[in-house]
PDB file of C-alpha atoms in Angstrom:
ATOM      1  CA  MET P  19       0.092  -0.134   0.009  1.00 46.00           C
ATOM      2  CA  SER P  20       1.353   3.417  -0.913  1.00 50.00           C
ATOM      3  CA  ASN P  21       1.774   6.205   1.584  1.00 54.00           C
ATOM      4  CA  GLU P  22       0.090   8.733  -0.919  1.00 59.00           C
ATOM      5  CA  HIS P  23      -3.250   7.434   0.118  1.00 67.00           C
ATOM      6  CA  ILE P  24      -2.876   7.843   4.033  1.00 91.00           C
ATOM      7  CA  LEU P  25      -4.637  10.841   4.750  1.00 97.00           C
ATOM      8  CA  ASP P  26      -4.175  12.983   7.880  1.00 97.00           C
ATOM      9  CA  ILE P  27      -6.820  15.243   9.685  1.00 97.00           C
ATOM     10  CA  GLN P  28      -5.799  18.148   7.439  1.00 97.00           C
ATOM     11  CA  LYS P  29      -6.626  16.254   4.287  1.00 96.00           C
ATOM     12  CA  ILE P  30      -9.822  14.619   5.943  1.00 97.00           C
ATOM     13  CA  MET P  31     -11.174  18.044   6.621  1.00 96.00           C
ATOM     14  CA  GLU P  32     -10.936  19.253   2.930  1.00 93.00           C
ATOM     15  CA  MET P  33     -13.049  16.266   2.187  1.00 93.00           C
ATOM     16  CA  LEU P  34     -15.725  16.271   4.871  1.00 93.00           C
ATOM     17  CA  PRO P  35     -17.884  19.121   6.056  1.00 92.00           C
ATOM     18  CA  HIS P  36     -17.826  17.735   9.517  1.00 93.00           C
ATOM     19  CA  ARG P  37     -16.004  19.804  12.300  1.00 95.00           C
ATOM     20  CA  TYR P  38     -15.670  19.636  15.971  1.00 92.00           C
ATOM     21  CA  PRO P  39     -17.709  17.963  17.718  1.00 93.00           C
ATOM     22  CA  PHE P  40     -18.833  15.772  15.166  1.00 95.00           C
ATOM     23  CA  LEU P  41     -15.631  15.197  13.020  1.00 97.00           C
ATOM     24  CA  LEU P  42     -15.280  11.227  13.932  1.00 98.00           C
ATOM     25  CA  VAL P  43     -12.432  10.063  11.492  1.00 98.00           C
ATOM     26  CA  ASP P  44      -8.890  11.158  12.731  1.00 98.00           C
ATOM     27  CA  ARG P  45      -6.683   9.348  10.153  1.00 98.00           C
ATOM     28  CA  VAL P  46      -7.037   7.123   7.257  1.00 98.00           C
ATOM     29  CA  LEU P  47      -4.464   4.297   7.324  1.00 98.00           C
ATOM     30  CA  GLU P  48      -5.220   2.377   4.049  1.00 97.00           C
ATOM     31  CA  LEU P  49      -7.469   3.516   1.181  1.00 97.00           C
ATOM     32  CA  GLU P  50      -7.943   1.626  -2.128  1.00 97.00           C
ATOM     33  CA  PRO P  51     -10.632   3.639  -4.108  1.00 96.00           C
ATOM     34  CA  GLY P  52     -13.575   1.793  -5.203  1.00 96.00           C
ATOM     35  CA  VAL P  53     -12.624  -1.233  -2.997  1.00 98.00           C
ATOM     36  CA  ARG P  54     -11.995  -0.291   0.877  1.00 98.00           C
ATOM     37  CA  LEU P  55     -10.999   1.986   3.656  1.00 98.00           C
ATOM     38  CA  LYS P  56      -9.285   1.596   7.052  1.00 98.00           C
ATOM     39  CA  ALA P  57      -9.164   4.704   9.320  1.00 98.00           C
ATOM     40  CA  ILE P  58      -9.170   5.445  13.043  1.00 98.00           C
ATOM     41  CA  LYS P  59     -10.889   7.561  15.445  1.00 98.00           C
ATOM     42  CA  ASN P  60      -9.140   8.095  18.722  1.00 98.00           C
ATOM     43  CA  VAL P  61     -11.704   8.054  21.483  1.00 98.00           C
ATOM     44  CA  THR P  62     -10.991  10.285  24.699  1.00 97.00           C
ATOM     45  CA  MET P  63     -12.698  11.529  27.786  1.00 96.00           C
ATOM     46  CA  ASN P  64     -12.784  14.822  26.202  1.00 95.00           C
ATOM     47  CA  GLU P  65     -15.560  13.917  24.037  1.00 95.00           C
ATOM     48  CA  GLU P  66     -18.687  16.086  24.601  1.00 93.00           C
ATOM     49  CA  TYR P  67     -21.402  13.117  24.631  1.00 95.00           C
ATOM     50  CA  PHE P  68     -19.352  11.508  27.532  1.00 95.00           C
ATOM     51  CA  GLN P  69     -20.969  13.866  29.933  1.00 93.00           C
ATOM     52  CA  GLY P  70     -24.283  12.429  29.602  1.00 94.00           C
ATOM     53  CA  HIS P  71     -23.746   9.031  28.073  1.00 94.00           C
ATOM     54  CA  PHE P  72     -23.090   7.709  30.891  1.00 93.00           C
ATOM     55  CA  PRO P  73     -21.770   9.971  33.835  1.00 88.00           C
ATOM     56  CA  ASN P  74     -19.641   7.390  35.928  1.00 92.00           C
ATOM     57  CA  MET P  75     -19.669   4.826  33.109  1.00 95.00           C
ATOM     58  CA  PRO P  76     -18.783   6.536  29.609  1.00 97.00           C
ATOM     59  CA  VAL P  77     -19.560   4.533  26.663  1.00 97.00           C
ATOM     60  CA  MET P  78     -19.677   6.101  23.063  1.00 98.00           C
ATOM     61  CA  PRO P  79     -23.044   5.691  21.669  1.00 98.00           C
ATOM     62  CA  GLY P  80     -23.360   3.155  19.010  1.00 97.00           C
ATOM     63  CA  VAL P  81     -24.952   5.792  16.585  1.00 96.00           C
ATOM     64  CA  LEU P  82     -21.812   7.545  16.789  1.00 98.00           C
ATOM     65  CA  GLN P  83     -19.869   4.624  15.990  1.00 98.00           C
ATOM     66  CA  LEU P  84     -21.921   4.215  12.943  1.00 97.00           C
ATOM     67  CA  GLU P  85     -21.417   7.870  11.968  1.00 96.00           C
ATOM     68  CA  ALA P  86     -17.860   7.358  12.080  1.00 98.00           C
ATOM     69  CA  LEU P  87     -18.395   4.500   9.552  1.00 98.00           C
ATOM     70  CA  ALA P  88     -20.399   6.571   7.273  1.00 96.00           C
ATOM     71  CA  GLN P  89     -18.031   9.517   7.481  1.00 97.00           C
ATOM     72  CA  ALA P  90     -15.056   7.235   6.563  1.00 98.00           C
ATOM     73  CA  GLY P  91     -17.491   5.439   3.964  1.00 97.00           C
ATOM     74  CA  GLY P  92     -17.985   9.050   2.554  1.00 95.00           C
ATOM     75  CA  ILE P  93     -13.871   9.534   2.392  1.00 96.00           C
ATOM     76  CA  LEU P  94     -13.914   6.094   0.568  1.00 96.00           C
ATOM     77  CA  VAL P  95     -16.465   7.496  -2.254  1.00 95.00           C
ATOM     78  CA  ILE P  96     -15.030  10.864  -2.465  1.00 94.00           C
ATOM     79  CA  ASN P  97     -11.711   9.156  -3.487  1.00 95.00           C
ATOM     80  CA  SER P  98     -13.648   6.763  -5.772  1.00 94.00           C
ATOM     81  CA  ILE P  99     -15.519   8.852  -7.982  1.00 92.00           C
ATOM     82  CA  ASP P 100     -13.970  10.867 -11.066  1.00 87.00           C
ATOM     83  CA  GLU P 101     -14.872  14.469 -10.343  1.00 84.00           C
ATOM     84  CA  PRO P 102     -15.010  16.413  -7.226  1.00 83.00           C
ATOM     85  CA  LEU P 103     -18.285  16.740  -5.261  1.00 84.00           C
ATOM     86  CA  GLY P 104     -18.310  20.714  -5.612  1.00 83.00           C
ATOM     87  CA  ASP P 105     -21.558  21.832  -4.477  1.00 85.00           C
ATOM     88  CA  LYS P 106     -23.129  18.265  -3.516  1.00 87.00           C
ATOM     89  CA  VAL P 107     -23.058  16.506  -0.210  1.00 88.00           C
ATOM     90  CA  PHE P 108     -22.770  12.852   0.673  1.00 88.00           C
ATOM     91  CA  LEU P 109     -25.802  11.999   2.894  1.00 92.00           C
ATOM     92  CA  PHE P 110     -26.544   8.706   4.718  1.00 91.00           C
ATOM     93  CA  THR P 111     -29.812   7.013   3.362  1.00 94.00           C
ATOM     94  CA  GLY P 112     -30.082   3.804   5.320  1.00 95.00           C
ATOM     95  CA  LEU P 113     -28.616   1.353   7.486  1.00 96.00           C
ATOM     96  CA  ASN P 114     -29.193  -2.364   7.577  1.00 97.00           C
ATOM     97  CA  LYS P 115     -28.170  -5.560   9.695  1.00 98.00           C
ATOM     98  CA  VAL P 116     -26.561  -3.453  12.230  1.00 98.00           C
ATOM     99  CA  LYS P 117     -25.173  -5.166  15.409  1.00 98.00           C
ATOM    100  CA  PHE P 118     -23.303  -3.624  18.254  1.00 98.00           C
ATOM    101  CA  ARG P 119     -20.897  -6.116  20.015  1.00 98.00           C
ATOM    102  CA  ARG P 120     -18.838  -4.744  22.593  1.00 97.00           C
ATOM    103  CA  PRO P 121     -18.783  -0.922  24.193  1.00 97.00           C
ATOM    104  CA  VAL P 122     -16.502   1.439  23.336  1.00 98.00           C
ATOM    105  CA  VAL P 123     -14.805   3.634  26.273  1.00 98.00           C
ATOM    106  CA  PRO P 124     -12.165   6.460  26.648  1.00 98.00           C
ATOM    107  CA  GLY P 125      -8.800   5.542  25.613  1.00 98.00           C
ATOM    108  CA  ASP P 126     -10.067   3.116  22.787  1.00 98.00           C
ATOM    109  CA  GLN P 127      -8.567   3.485  19.273  1.00 98.00           C
ATOM    110  CA  LEU P 128     -11.599   2.545  16.953  1.00 98.00           C
ATOM    111  CA  GLU P 129     -10.617   1.043  13.871  1.00 98.00           C
ATOM    112  CA  LEU P 130     -13.062   1.714  10.994  1.00 98.00           C
ATOM    113  CA  CYS P 131     -13.290  -0.427   7.941  1.00 98.00           C
ATOM    114  CA  VAL P 132     -15.473   0.162   5.135  1.00 98.00           C
ATOM    115  CA  HIS P 133     -15.991  -1.978   2.088  1.00 98.00           C
ATOM    116  CA  TYR P 134     -17.428  -0.670  -0.998  1.00 98.00           C
ATOM    117  CA  GLU P 135     -20.342  -3.035  -2.129  1.00 98.00           C
ATOM    118  CA  ARG P 136     -21.943  -1.342  -5.303  1.00 97.00           C
ATOM    119  CA  HIS P 137     -23.570   1.939  -6.689  1.00 95.00           C
ATOM    120  CA  LYS P 138     -26.369   2.944  -8.920  1.00 95.00           C
ATOM    121  CA  LEU P 139     -26.401   6.488  -9.988  1.00 91.00           C
ATOM    122  CA  ASN P 140     -25.910   8.590  -6.873  1.00 91.00           C
ATOM    123  CA  ILE P 141     -26.817   5.886  -4.441  1.00 95.00           C
ATOM    124  CA  TRP P 142     -23.573   3.806  -2.811  1.00 96.00           C
ATOM    125  CA  LYS P 143     -23.931   0.750  -0.819  1.00 98.00           C
ATOM    126  CA  MET P 144     -21.006  -0.382   1.625  1.00 98.00           C
ATOM    127  CA  ARG P 145     -20.594  -2.458   4.429  1.00 98.00           C
ATOM    128  CA  GLY P 146     -18.562  -1.445   7.661  1.00 98.00           C
ATOM    129  CA  VAL P 147     -17.176  -2.943  10.732  1.00 98.00           C
ATOM    130  CA  ALA P 148     -15.763  -1.008  13.690  1.00 98.00           C
ATOM    131  CA  LYS P 149     -12.965  -2.791  15.760  1.00 98.00           C
ATOM    132  CA  VAL P 150     -11.156  -2.094  19.207  1.00 98.00           C
ATOM    133  CA  ASP P 151      -8.243  -4.347  19.563  1.00 98.00           C
ATOM    134  CA  GLY P 152      -9.367  -6.674  16.954  1.00 98.00           C
ATOM    135  CA  GLN P 153     -12.766  -7.133  18.595  1.00 98.00           C
ATOM    136  CA  VAL P 154     -15.991  -5.844  16.700  1.00 98.00           C
ATOM    137  CA  THR P 155     -17.713  -3.378  18.391  1.00 98.00           C
ATOM    138  CA  CYS P 156     -20.302  -2.594  15.722  1.00 98.00           C
ATOM    139  CA  GLN P 157     -21.226  -3.567  12.131  1.00 98.00           C
ATOM    140  CA  GLY P 158     -23.533  -2.941   9.398  1.00 98.00           C
ATOM    141  CA  GLU P 159     -24.544  -2.392   5.923  1.00 98.00           C
ATOM    142  CA  PHE P 160     -25.246   1.252   5.080  1.00 96.00           C
ATOM    143  CA  SER P 161     -26.156   3.306   1.853  1.00 96.00           C
ATOM    144  CA  ALA P 162     -25.559   7.139   1.030  1.00 95.00           C
ATOM    145  CA  ALA P 163     -26.368   9.511  -1.749  1.00 94.00           C
ATOM    146  CA  ILE P 164     -24.557  12.187  -3.373  1.00 91.00           C
ATOM    147  CA  ALA P 165     -27.188  15.063  -3.344  1.00 90.00           C
ATOM    148  CA  ASP P 166     -27.394  18.854  -4.164  1.00 89.00           C
ATOM    149  CA  LYS P 167     -26.826  20.752  -0.842  1.00 83.00           C
ATOM    150  CA  GLY P 168     -29.998  22.653  -1.737  1.00 73.00           C
ATOM    151  CA  VAL P 169     -32.131  19.881  -1.134  1.00 64.00           C
ATOM    152  CA  MET P 170     -31.187  19.678   2.849  1.00 56.00           C
TER     153      MET P 170
END
């Protein structure tokens, strides 16, 4: 794997519109456009959601793990299409076969693995698996669309 496809936070922020506290991908480790992506999210006690989820027992919400996978999927798609998104945005459209397997807590490094399944027109289908220390935390299939920003 060539180092030219490893993306740091600056490059990620050039691709995704998300910002603190909702940017959930810290680094892309591996990228094969049109095939797969491997990224990480470092989970720290400084995450705002830990104030209420749950006090004295911090657990990363499962929906945020799925959002991290979706953002990683967005990076995969952006690097798999021929032209830049421009005035378009990548929007989540569906989830299937989602399973949560283990809690994610402060200090964990969440490994995000996304695999391209197929796309038709502007709808992209992927499957994703999030892991900590090799153990699956959540997994599922998801779809997203490339849409005009004006539809929001």
